[in-house]
PDB file of C-alpha atoms in Angstrom:
ATOM      1  CA  ASP E   1     -37.645-175.041 -54.138  1.00 79.00           C
ATOM      2  CA  GLY E   2     -39.485-177.364 -56.578  1.00 82.00           C
ATOM      3  CA  ALA E   3     -42.719-177.759 -54.667  1.00 82.00           C
ATOM      4  CA  HIS E   4     -43.037-174.037 -54.210  1.00 90.00           C
ATOM      5  CA  ARG E   5     -42.479-173.574 -58.000  1.00 91.00           C
ATOM      6  CA  GLY E   6     -45.062-176.254 -58.781  1.00 91.00           C
ATOM      7  CA  ASP E   7     -47.573-174.331 -56.521  1.00 94.00           C
ATOM      8  CA  LEU E   8     -46.898-171.098 -58.295  1.00 95.00           C
ATOM      9  CA  LYS E   9     -47.184-172.626 -61.666  1.00 94.00           C
ATOM     10  CA  LEU E  10     -50.604-174.081 -60.634  1.00 94.00           C
ATOM     11  CA  LEU E  11     -51.783-170.745 -59.505  1.00 95.00           C
ATOM     12  CA  THR E  12     -50.567-168.890 -62.462  1.00 96.00           C
ATOM     13  CA  ASN E  13     -51.944-171.405 -65.008  1.00 95.00           C
ATOM     14  CA  SER E  14     -55.344-171.711 -63.331  1.00 96.00           C
ATOM     15  CA  PHE E  15     -55.610-167.922 -63.098  1.00 96.00           C
ATOM     16  CA  LYS E  16     -54.664-167.603 -66.894  1.00 96.00           C
ATOM     17  CA  GLU E  17     -57.272-170.224 -67.897  1.00 96.00           C
ATOM     18  CA  LEU E  18     -60.001-168.564 -65.854  1.00 97.00           C
ATOM     19  CA  ARG E  19     -59.149-165.100 -67.057  1.00 97.00           C
ATOM     20  CA  TYR E  20     -59.266-166.375 -70.756  1.00 97.00           C
ATOM     21  CA  ALA E  21     -62.528-168.143 -70.217  1.00 97.00           C
ATOM     22  CA  PHE E  22     -64.263-165.103 -68.610  1.00 97.00           C
ATOM     23  CA  LYS E  23     -63.173-163.094 -71.590  1.00 98.00           C
ATOM     24  CA  VAL E  24     -64.711-165.594 -74.013  1.00 98.00           C
ATOM     25  CA  PHE E  25     -67.983-165.530 -72.128  1.00 98.00           C
ATOM     26  CA  ALA E  26     -68.146-161.803 -71.413  1.00 98.00           C
ATOM     27  CA  PRO E  27     -69.839-160.684 -74.753  1.00 98.00           C
ATOM     28  CA  TYR E  28     -72.675-163.177 -74.012  1.00 98.00           C
ATOM     29  CA  HIS E  29     -73.270-162.156 -70.595  1.00 97.00           C
ATOM     30  CA  ASP E  30     -76.962-161.251 -71.008  1.00 97.00           C
ATOM     31  CA  ILE E  31     -77.874-164.484 -72.876  1.00 98.00           C
ATOM     32  CA  ARG E  32     -79.169-167.306 -70.811  1.00 98.00           C
ATOM     33  CA  LYS E  33     -77.237-170.572 -71.155  1.00 98.00           C
ATOM     34  CA  VAL E  34     -77.932-174.182 -70.062  1.00 98.00           C
ATOM     35  CA  SER E  35     -75.064-176.487 -69.261  1.00 98.00           C
ATOM     36  CA  ILE E  36     -75.709-179.986 -70.834  1.00 98.00           C
ATOM     37  CA  PHE E  37     -73.994-183.069 -69.397  1.00 98.00           C
ATOM     38  CA  GLY E  38     -74.013-186.667 -70.530  1.00 98.00           C
ATOM     39  CA  SER E  39     -71.969-189.545 -71.750  1.00 97.00           C
ATOM     40  CA  SER E  40     -69.368-188.872 -74.402  1.00 95.00           C
ATOM     41  CA  ARG E  41     -69.821-192.413 -75.615  1.00 95.00           C
ATOM     42  CA  THR E  42     -73.596-192.309 -76.544  1.00 98.00           C
ATOM     43  CA  PRO E  43     -74.067-193.350 -80.125  1.00 97.00           C
ATOM     44  CA  SER E  44     -75.917-190.887 -82.364  1.00 97.00           C
ATOM     45  CA  ASP E  45     -78.861-193.385 -83.035  1.00 97.00           C
ATOM     46  CA  HIS E  46     -79.616-193.857 -79.386  1.00 98.00           C
ATOM     47  CA  SER E  47     -82.722-192.265 -77.923  1.00 98.00           C
ATOM     48  CA  GLU E  48     -80.729-190.327 -75.297  1.00 98.00           C
ATOM     49  CA  PHE E  49     -78.738-188.727 -78.126  1.00 98.00           C
ATOM     50  CA  LEU E  50     -81.823-187.764 -80.004  1.00 98.00           C
ATOM     51  CA  GLN E  51     -83.409-186.441 -76.872  1.00 98.00           C
ATOM     52  CA  ALA E  52     -80.416-184.244 -76.229  1.00 98.00           C
ATOM     53  CA  VAL E  53     -80.397-182.913 -79.838  1.00 98.00           C
ATOM     54  CA  GLU E  54     -84.163-182.161 -79.497  1.00 98.00           C
ATOM     55  CA  PHE E  55     -83.782-180.409 -76.177  1.00 98.00           C
ATOM     56  CA  ALA E  56     -80.852-178.203 -77.233  1.00 98.00           C
ATOM     57  CA  ARG E  57     -82.726-177.288 -80.473  1.00 98.00           C
ATOM     58  CA  ARG E  58     -85.747-176.258 -78.370  1.00 98.00           C
ATOM     59  CA  MET E  59     -83.733-174.221 -75.919  1.00 98.00           C
ATOM     60  CA  ARG E  60     -81.908-172.398 -78.731  1.00 98.00           C
ATOM     61  CA  GLU E  61     -85.376-171.485 -80.233  1.00 98.00           C
ATOM     62  CA  LEU E  62     -86.026-169.798 -76.954  1.00 98.00           C
ATOM     63  CA  GLN E  63     -82.824-167.775 -77.371  1.00 98.00           C
ATOM     64  CA  TRP E  64     -80.770-169.827 -74.878  1.00 98.00           C
ATOM     65  CA  MET E  65     -77.280-170.918 -75.675  1.00 98.00           C
ATOM     66  CA  VAL E  66     -75.716-174.168 -74.539  1.00 98.00           C
ATOM     67  CA  ILE E  67     -72.558-175.025 -72.902  1.00 98.00           C
ATOM     68  CA  THR E  68     -71.121-178.618 -73.022  1.00 97.00           C
ATOM     69  CA  GLY E  69     -67.741-180.318 -72.491  1.00 95.00           C
ATOM     70  CA  ALA E  70     -67.209-180.200 -76.241  1.00 94.00           C
ATOM     71  CA  GLY E  71     -66.704-183.940 -76.591  1.00 93.00           C
ATOM     72  CA  ASP E  72     -68.731-186.476 -78.541  1.00 94.00           C
ATOM     73  CA  GLY E  73     -71.814-188.403 -77.452  1.00 97.00           C
ATOM     74  CA  ILE E  74     -74.439-186.187 -75.506  1.00 98.00           C
ATOM     75  CA  MET E  75     -72.126-183.337 -75.628  1.00 97.00           C
ATOM     76  CA  GLY E  76     -72.006-183.301 -79.460  1.00 96.00           C
ATOM     77  CA  ALA E  77     -75.752-183.911 -79.453  1.00 98.00           C
ATOM     78  CA  GLY E  78     -76.347-180.732 -77.378  1.00 98.00           C
ATOM     79  CA  GLN E  79     -74.204-178.762 -79.738  1.00 96.00           C
ATOM     80  CA  SER E  80     -75.756-180.246 -82.875  1.00 97.00           C
ATOM     81  CA  GLY E  81     -79.084-179.182 -81.532  1.00 98.00           C
ATOM     82  CA  ALA E  82     -78.080-175.618 -80.601  1.00 98.00           C
ATOM     83  CA  GLY E  83     -75.844-175.244 -83.715  1.00 98.00           C
ATOM     84  CA  ARG E  84     -72.386-173.771 -83.686  1.00 97.00           C
ATOM     85  CA  ALA E  85     -73.495-170.041 -83.111  1.00 97.00           C
ATOM     86  CA  GLY E  86     -75.515-171.147 -80.034  1.00 98.00           C
ATOM     87  CA  SER E  87     -72.827-173.265 -78.515  1.00 98.00           C
ATOM     88  CA  PHE E  88     -69.941-173.036 -76.025  1.00 98.00           C
ATOM     89  CA  GLY E  89     -67.366-175.705 -75.666  1.00 97.00           C
ATOM     90  CA  VAL E  90     -65.446-176.127 -72.456  1.00 96.00           C
ATOM     91  CA  ALA E  91     -63.030-178.926 -73.220  1.00 94.00           C
ATOM     92  CA  ILE E  92     -60.558-180.695 -71.001  1.00 90.00           C
ATOM     93  CA  ARG E  93     -57.157-181.741 -72.419  1.00 82.00           C
ATOM     94  CA  LEU E  94     -56.901-185.473 -71.655  1.00 78.00           C
ATOM     95  CA  PRO E  95     -54.263-187.882 -73.000  1.00 72.00           C
ATOM     96  CA  HIS E  96     -57.105-190.049 -74.613  1.00 69.00           C
ATOM     97  CA  GLU E  97     -60.922-190.020 -74.989  1.00 58.00           C
ATOM     98  CA  GLN E  98     -61.586-186.322 -75.597  1.00 61.00           C
ATOM     99  CA  ARG E  99     -61.679-185.199 -79.225  1.00 77.00           C
ATOM    100  CA  THR E 100     -63.591-182.095 -79.719  1.00 88.00           C
ATOM    101  CA  ASN E 101     -66.876-182.694 -81.564  1.00 92.00           C
ATOM    102  CA  VAL E 102     -67.079-181.383 -85.196  1.00 91.00           C
ATOM    103  CA  VAL E 103     -69.719-178.770 -84.400  1.00 93.00           C
ATOM    104  CA  ILE E 104     -67.620-176.715 -81.999  1.00 92.00           C
ATOM    105  CA  ALA E 105     -64.069-177.494 -83.294  1.00 91.00           C
ATOM    106  CA  ASP E 106     -61.990-174.368 -84.010  1.00 91.00           C
ATOM    107  CA  ASP E 107     -64.765-172.046 -82.843  1.00 95.00           C
ATOM    108  CA  PRO E 108     -63.639-168.986 -80.837  1.00 95.00           C
ATOM    109  CA  LYS E 109     -66.213-170.155 -78.241  1.00 97.00           C
ATOM    110  CA  LEU E 110     -64.410-173.319 -77.608  1.00 96.00           C
ATOM    111  CA  ILE E 111     -61.984-173.206 -74.531  1.00 96.00           C
ATOM    112  CA  ASN E 112     -59.464-175.915 -73.815  1.00 93.00           C
ATOM    113  CA  PHE E 113     -58.724-176.359 -70.090  1.00 94.00           C
ATOM    114  CA  LYS E 114     -55.839-178.090 -68.560  1.00 92.00           C
ATOM    115  CA  TYR E 115     -57.500-178.438 -65.052  1.00 93.00           C
ATOM    116  CA  PHE E 116     -60.772-179.984 -64.342  1.00 92.00           C
ATOM    117  CA  PHE E 117     -61.339-177.549 -61.518  1.00 94.00           C
ATOM    118  CA  THR E 118     -61.117-174.379 -63.476  1.00 95.00           C
ATOM    119  CA  ARG E 119     -63.325-175.809 -66.107  1.00 94.00           C
ATOM    120  CA  LYS E 120     -66.038-176.895 -63.581  1.00 93.00           C
ATOM    121  CA  ILE E 121     -66.317-173.334 -62.329  1.00 94.00           C
ATOM    122  CA  LEU E 122     -67.465-172.225 -65.817  1.00 94.00           C
ATOM    123  CA  PHE E 123     -70.236-174.809 -66.143  1.00 95.00           C
ATOM    124  CA  LEU E 124     -72.037-173.333 -63.057  1.00 94.00           C
ATOM    125  CA  LYS E 125     -70.936-169.807 -63.155  1.00 95.00           C
ATOM    126  CA  GLU E 126     -72.080-169.167 -66.692  1.00 97.00           C
ATOM    127  CA  ALA E 127     -75.264-171.324 -66.587  1.00 97.00           C
ATOM    128  CA  SER E 128     -78.786-170.315 -65.786  1.00 98.00           C
ATOM    129  CA  ALA E 129     -79.836-173.940 -65.777  1.00 98.00           C
ATOM    130  CA  ILE E 130     -78.397-177.516 -65.922  1.00 98.00           C
ATOM    131  CA  ALA E 131     -79.528-180.427 -67.890  1.00 98.00           C
ATOM    132  CA  LEU E 132     -78.215-183.955 -67.260  1.00 98.00           C
ATOM    133  CA  PHE E 133     -78.551-186.855 -69.574  1.00 98.00           C
ATOM    134  CA  PRO E 134     -77.401-190.381 -68.756  1.00 98.00           C
ATOM    135  CA  GLY E 135     -73.577-190.600 -68.467  1.00 98.00           C
ATOM    136  CA  GLY E 136     -70.631-191.858 -66.567  1.00 97.00           C
ATOM    137  CA  PHE E 137     -68.668-190.625 -63.534  1.00 96.00           C
ATOM    138  CA  GLY E 138     -68.292-187.081 -64.936  1.00 94.00           C
ATOM    139  CA  THR E 139     -71.991-186.595 -65.406  1.00 97.00           C
ATOM    140  CA  GLN E 140     -72.797-187.775 -61.877  1.00 97.00           C
ATOM    141  CA  ASP E 141     -70.049-185.638 -60.569  1.00 96.00           C
ATOM    142  CA  GLU E 142     -71.423-182.604 -62.358  1.00 96.00           C
ATOM    143  CA  GLY E 143     -74.930-183.421 -61.002  1.00 97.00           C
ATOM    144  CA  PHE E 144     -73.887-183.914 -57.482  1.00 97.00           C
ATOM    145  CA  GLU E 145     -71.656-180.776 -57.507  1.00 96.00           C
ATOM    146  CA  ALA E 146     -74.396-178.640 -58.881  1.00 96.00           C
ATOM    147  CA  MET E 147     -76.876-180.053 -56.142  1.00 97.00           C
ATOM    148  CA  THR E 148     -74.141-179.419 -53.497  1.00 96.00           C
ATOM    149  CA  MET E 149     -73.628-175.998 -54.438  1.00 95.00           C
ATOM    150  CA  ILE E 150     -77.355-175.153 -54.581  1.00 95.00           C
ATOM    151  CA  GLN E 151     -78.122-176.956 -51.265  1.00 94.00           C
ATOM    152  CA  THR E 152     -75.282-175.036 -49.528  1.00 95.00           C
ATOM    153  CA  GLY E 153     -76.193-171.731 -51.063  1.00 94.00           C
ATOM    154  CA  LYS E 154     -72.857-171.433 -52.815  1.00 93.00           C
ATOM    155  CA  THR E 155     -74.588-170.797 -56.206  1.00 91.00           C
ATOM    156  CA  ASN E 156     -77.885-169.370 -57.137  1.00 88.00           C
ATOM    157  CA  LEU E 157     -81.052-171.527 -57.182  1.00 93.00           C
ATOM    158  CA  MET E 158     -81.385-172.765 -60.668  1.00 96.00           C
ATOM    159  CA  PRO E 159     -83.276-175.390 -62.590  1.00 98.00           C
ATOM    160  CA  LEU E 160     -81.499-178.600 -62.492  1.00 98.00           C
ATOM    161  CA  VAL E 161     -83.206-181.295 -64.727  1.00 98.00           C
ATOM    162  CA  MET E 162     -82.389-185.068 -65.141  1.00 98.00           C
ATOM    163  CA  ILE E 163     -83.577-186.214 -68.599  1.00 98.00           C
ATOM    164  CA  ASP E 164     -84.079-189.932 -69.287  1.00 98.00           C
ATOM    165  CA  ALA E 165     -84.776-191.298 -72.684  1.00 96.00           C
ATOM    166  CA  PRO E 166     -88.554-191.850 -73.207  1.00 96.00           C
ATOM    167  CA  GLY E 167     -89.186-194.746 -70.807  1.00 97.00           C
ATOM    168  CA  GLY E 168     -85.609-194.786 -69.691  1.00 97.00           C
ATOM    169  CA  THR E 169     -84.580-195.776 -66.167  1.00 97.00           C
ATOM    170  CA  TYR E 170     -81.162-194.172 -65.650  1.00 98.00           C
ATOM    171  CA  TRP E 171     -82.156-191.221 -63.485  1.00 98.00           C
ATOM    172  CA  GLN E 172     -85.073-193.127 -62.130  1.00 98.00           C
ATOM    173  CA  HIS E 173     -82.743-195.723 -60.489  1.00 98.00           C
ATOM    174  CA  TRP E 174     -80.408-192.865 -59.334  1.00 98.00           C
ATOM    175  CA  ARG E 175     -83.382-191.173 -57.554  1.00 98.00           C
ATOM    176  CA  THR E 176     -84.356-194.583 -55.997  1.00 98.00           C
ATOM    177  CA  TYR E 177     -80.850-194.936 -54.548  1.00 98.00           C
ATOM    178  CA  LEU E 178     -80.959-191.277 -53.249  1.00 98.00           C
ATOM    179  CA  LYS E 179     -84.235-192.084 -51.414  1.00 98.00           C
ATOM    180  CA  ALA E 180     -83.380-195.502 -50.185  1.00 98.00           C
ATOM    181  CA  GLU E 181     -79.954-194.668 -48.831  1.00 98.00           C
ATOM    182  CA  LEU E 182     -79.399-190.815 -48.448  1.00 98.00           C
ATOM    183  CA  LEU E 183     -82.871-189.660 -47.489  1.00 98.00           C
ATOM    184  CA  TYR E 184     -83.963-192.894 -45.532  1.00 98.00           C
ATOM    185  CA  ASN E 185     -80.618-192.602 -43.393  1.00 98.00           C
ATOM    186  CA  GLY E 186     -81.179-188.879 -42.742  1.00 98.00           C
ATOM    187  CA  MET E 187     -78.050-187.826 -44.808  1.00 98.00           C
ATOM    188  CA  ILE E 188     -80.231-185.394 -46.761  1.00 97.00           C
ATOM    189  CA  ASN E 189     -83.613-183.750 -45.973  1.00 97.00           C
ATOM    190  CA  GLU E 190     -86.923-184.451 -47.751  1.00 97.00           C
ATOM    191  CA  GLU E 191     -86.747-180.995 -49.378  1.00 96.00           C
ATOM    192  CA  ASP E 192     -83.307-181.775 -50.954  1.00 96.00           C
ATOM    193  CA  MET E 193     -85.219-184.117 -53.254  1.00 97.00           C
ATOM    194  CA  ASN E 194     -86.781-181.008 -54.795  1.00 96.00           C
ATOM    195  CA  LEU E 195     -83.393-179.598 -55.890  1.00 96.00           C
ATOM    196  CA  PHE E 196     -83.744-181.397 -59.160  1.00 98.00           C
ATOM    197  CA  LYS E 197     -86.556-182.334 -61.660  1.00 98.00           C
ATOM    198  CA  LEU E 198     -86.621-185.753 -63.251  1.00 98.00           C
ATOM    199  CA  THR E 199     -88.378-186.336 -66.461  1.00 98.00           C
ATOM    200  CA  ASP E 200     -88.365-188.205 -69.812  1.00 98.00           C
ATOM    201  CA  SER E 201     -90.212-185.660 -71.571  1.00 98.00           C
ATOM    202  CA  VAL E 202     -88.487-182.957 -73.653  1.00 98.00           C
ATOM    203  CA  ASP E 203     -91.478-180.557 -73.267  1.00 98.00           C
ATOM    204  CA  GLU E 204     -91.298-180.807 -69.412  1.00 98.00           C
ATOM    205  CA  ALA E 205     -87.529-180.348 -69.414  1.00 98.00           C
ATOM    206  CA  VAL E 206     -87.635-177.312 -71.602  1.00 98.00           C
ATOM    207  CA  ALA E 207     -90.479-175.770 -69.525  1.00 98.00           C
TER     208      ALA E 207
END
């Protein structure tokens, strides 16, 4: 019946997406990568954008590659900093919003996903670290997913760094909320607050 065919199609398509993505990443298996998340709407003159460019550039100097969602804003900043050769793009096909940034457009290391869930596997599976800049629901989602996976032992312990603009308050306020609500009400443990590092310094983030 139709529902069964739909299920089969979902399984087949997601399997194909993953198989293709694994193939793209395979030759770079031994190179460490950092997944960079943040708003696709951050203008290029904002301090968060400049911070992301600088962070990615410094990571590339240390022989790391970057993975982003391939959009504009912070994603484009991460890819500008690392350069085309040092970048992977894992894009999502959406009816609006998501154009691929110029740095990674048409690169063989750009993968276009139909499904959010297959794409999300790649961000964690291929990364040795995660860097989060200020962003919307997607950024928060990736941050919480990474923490959940690390907290429950479903992925390896890895550095997870929240990077504010110099003097910025985005992640500061987020941490305050975690403390006031989640920790205070016993929904997480004190040591769960150590799953991430919060800083507004590129030096500290890179280290």
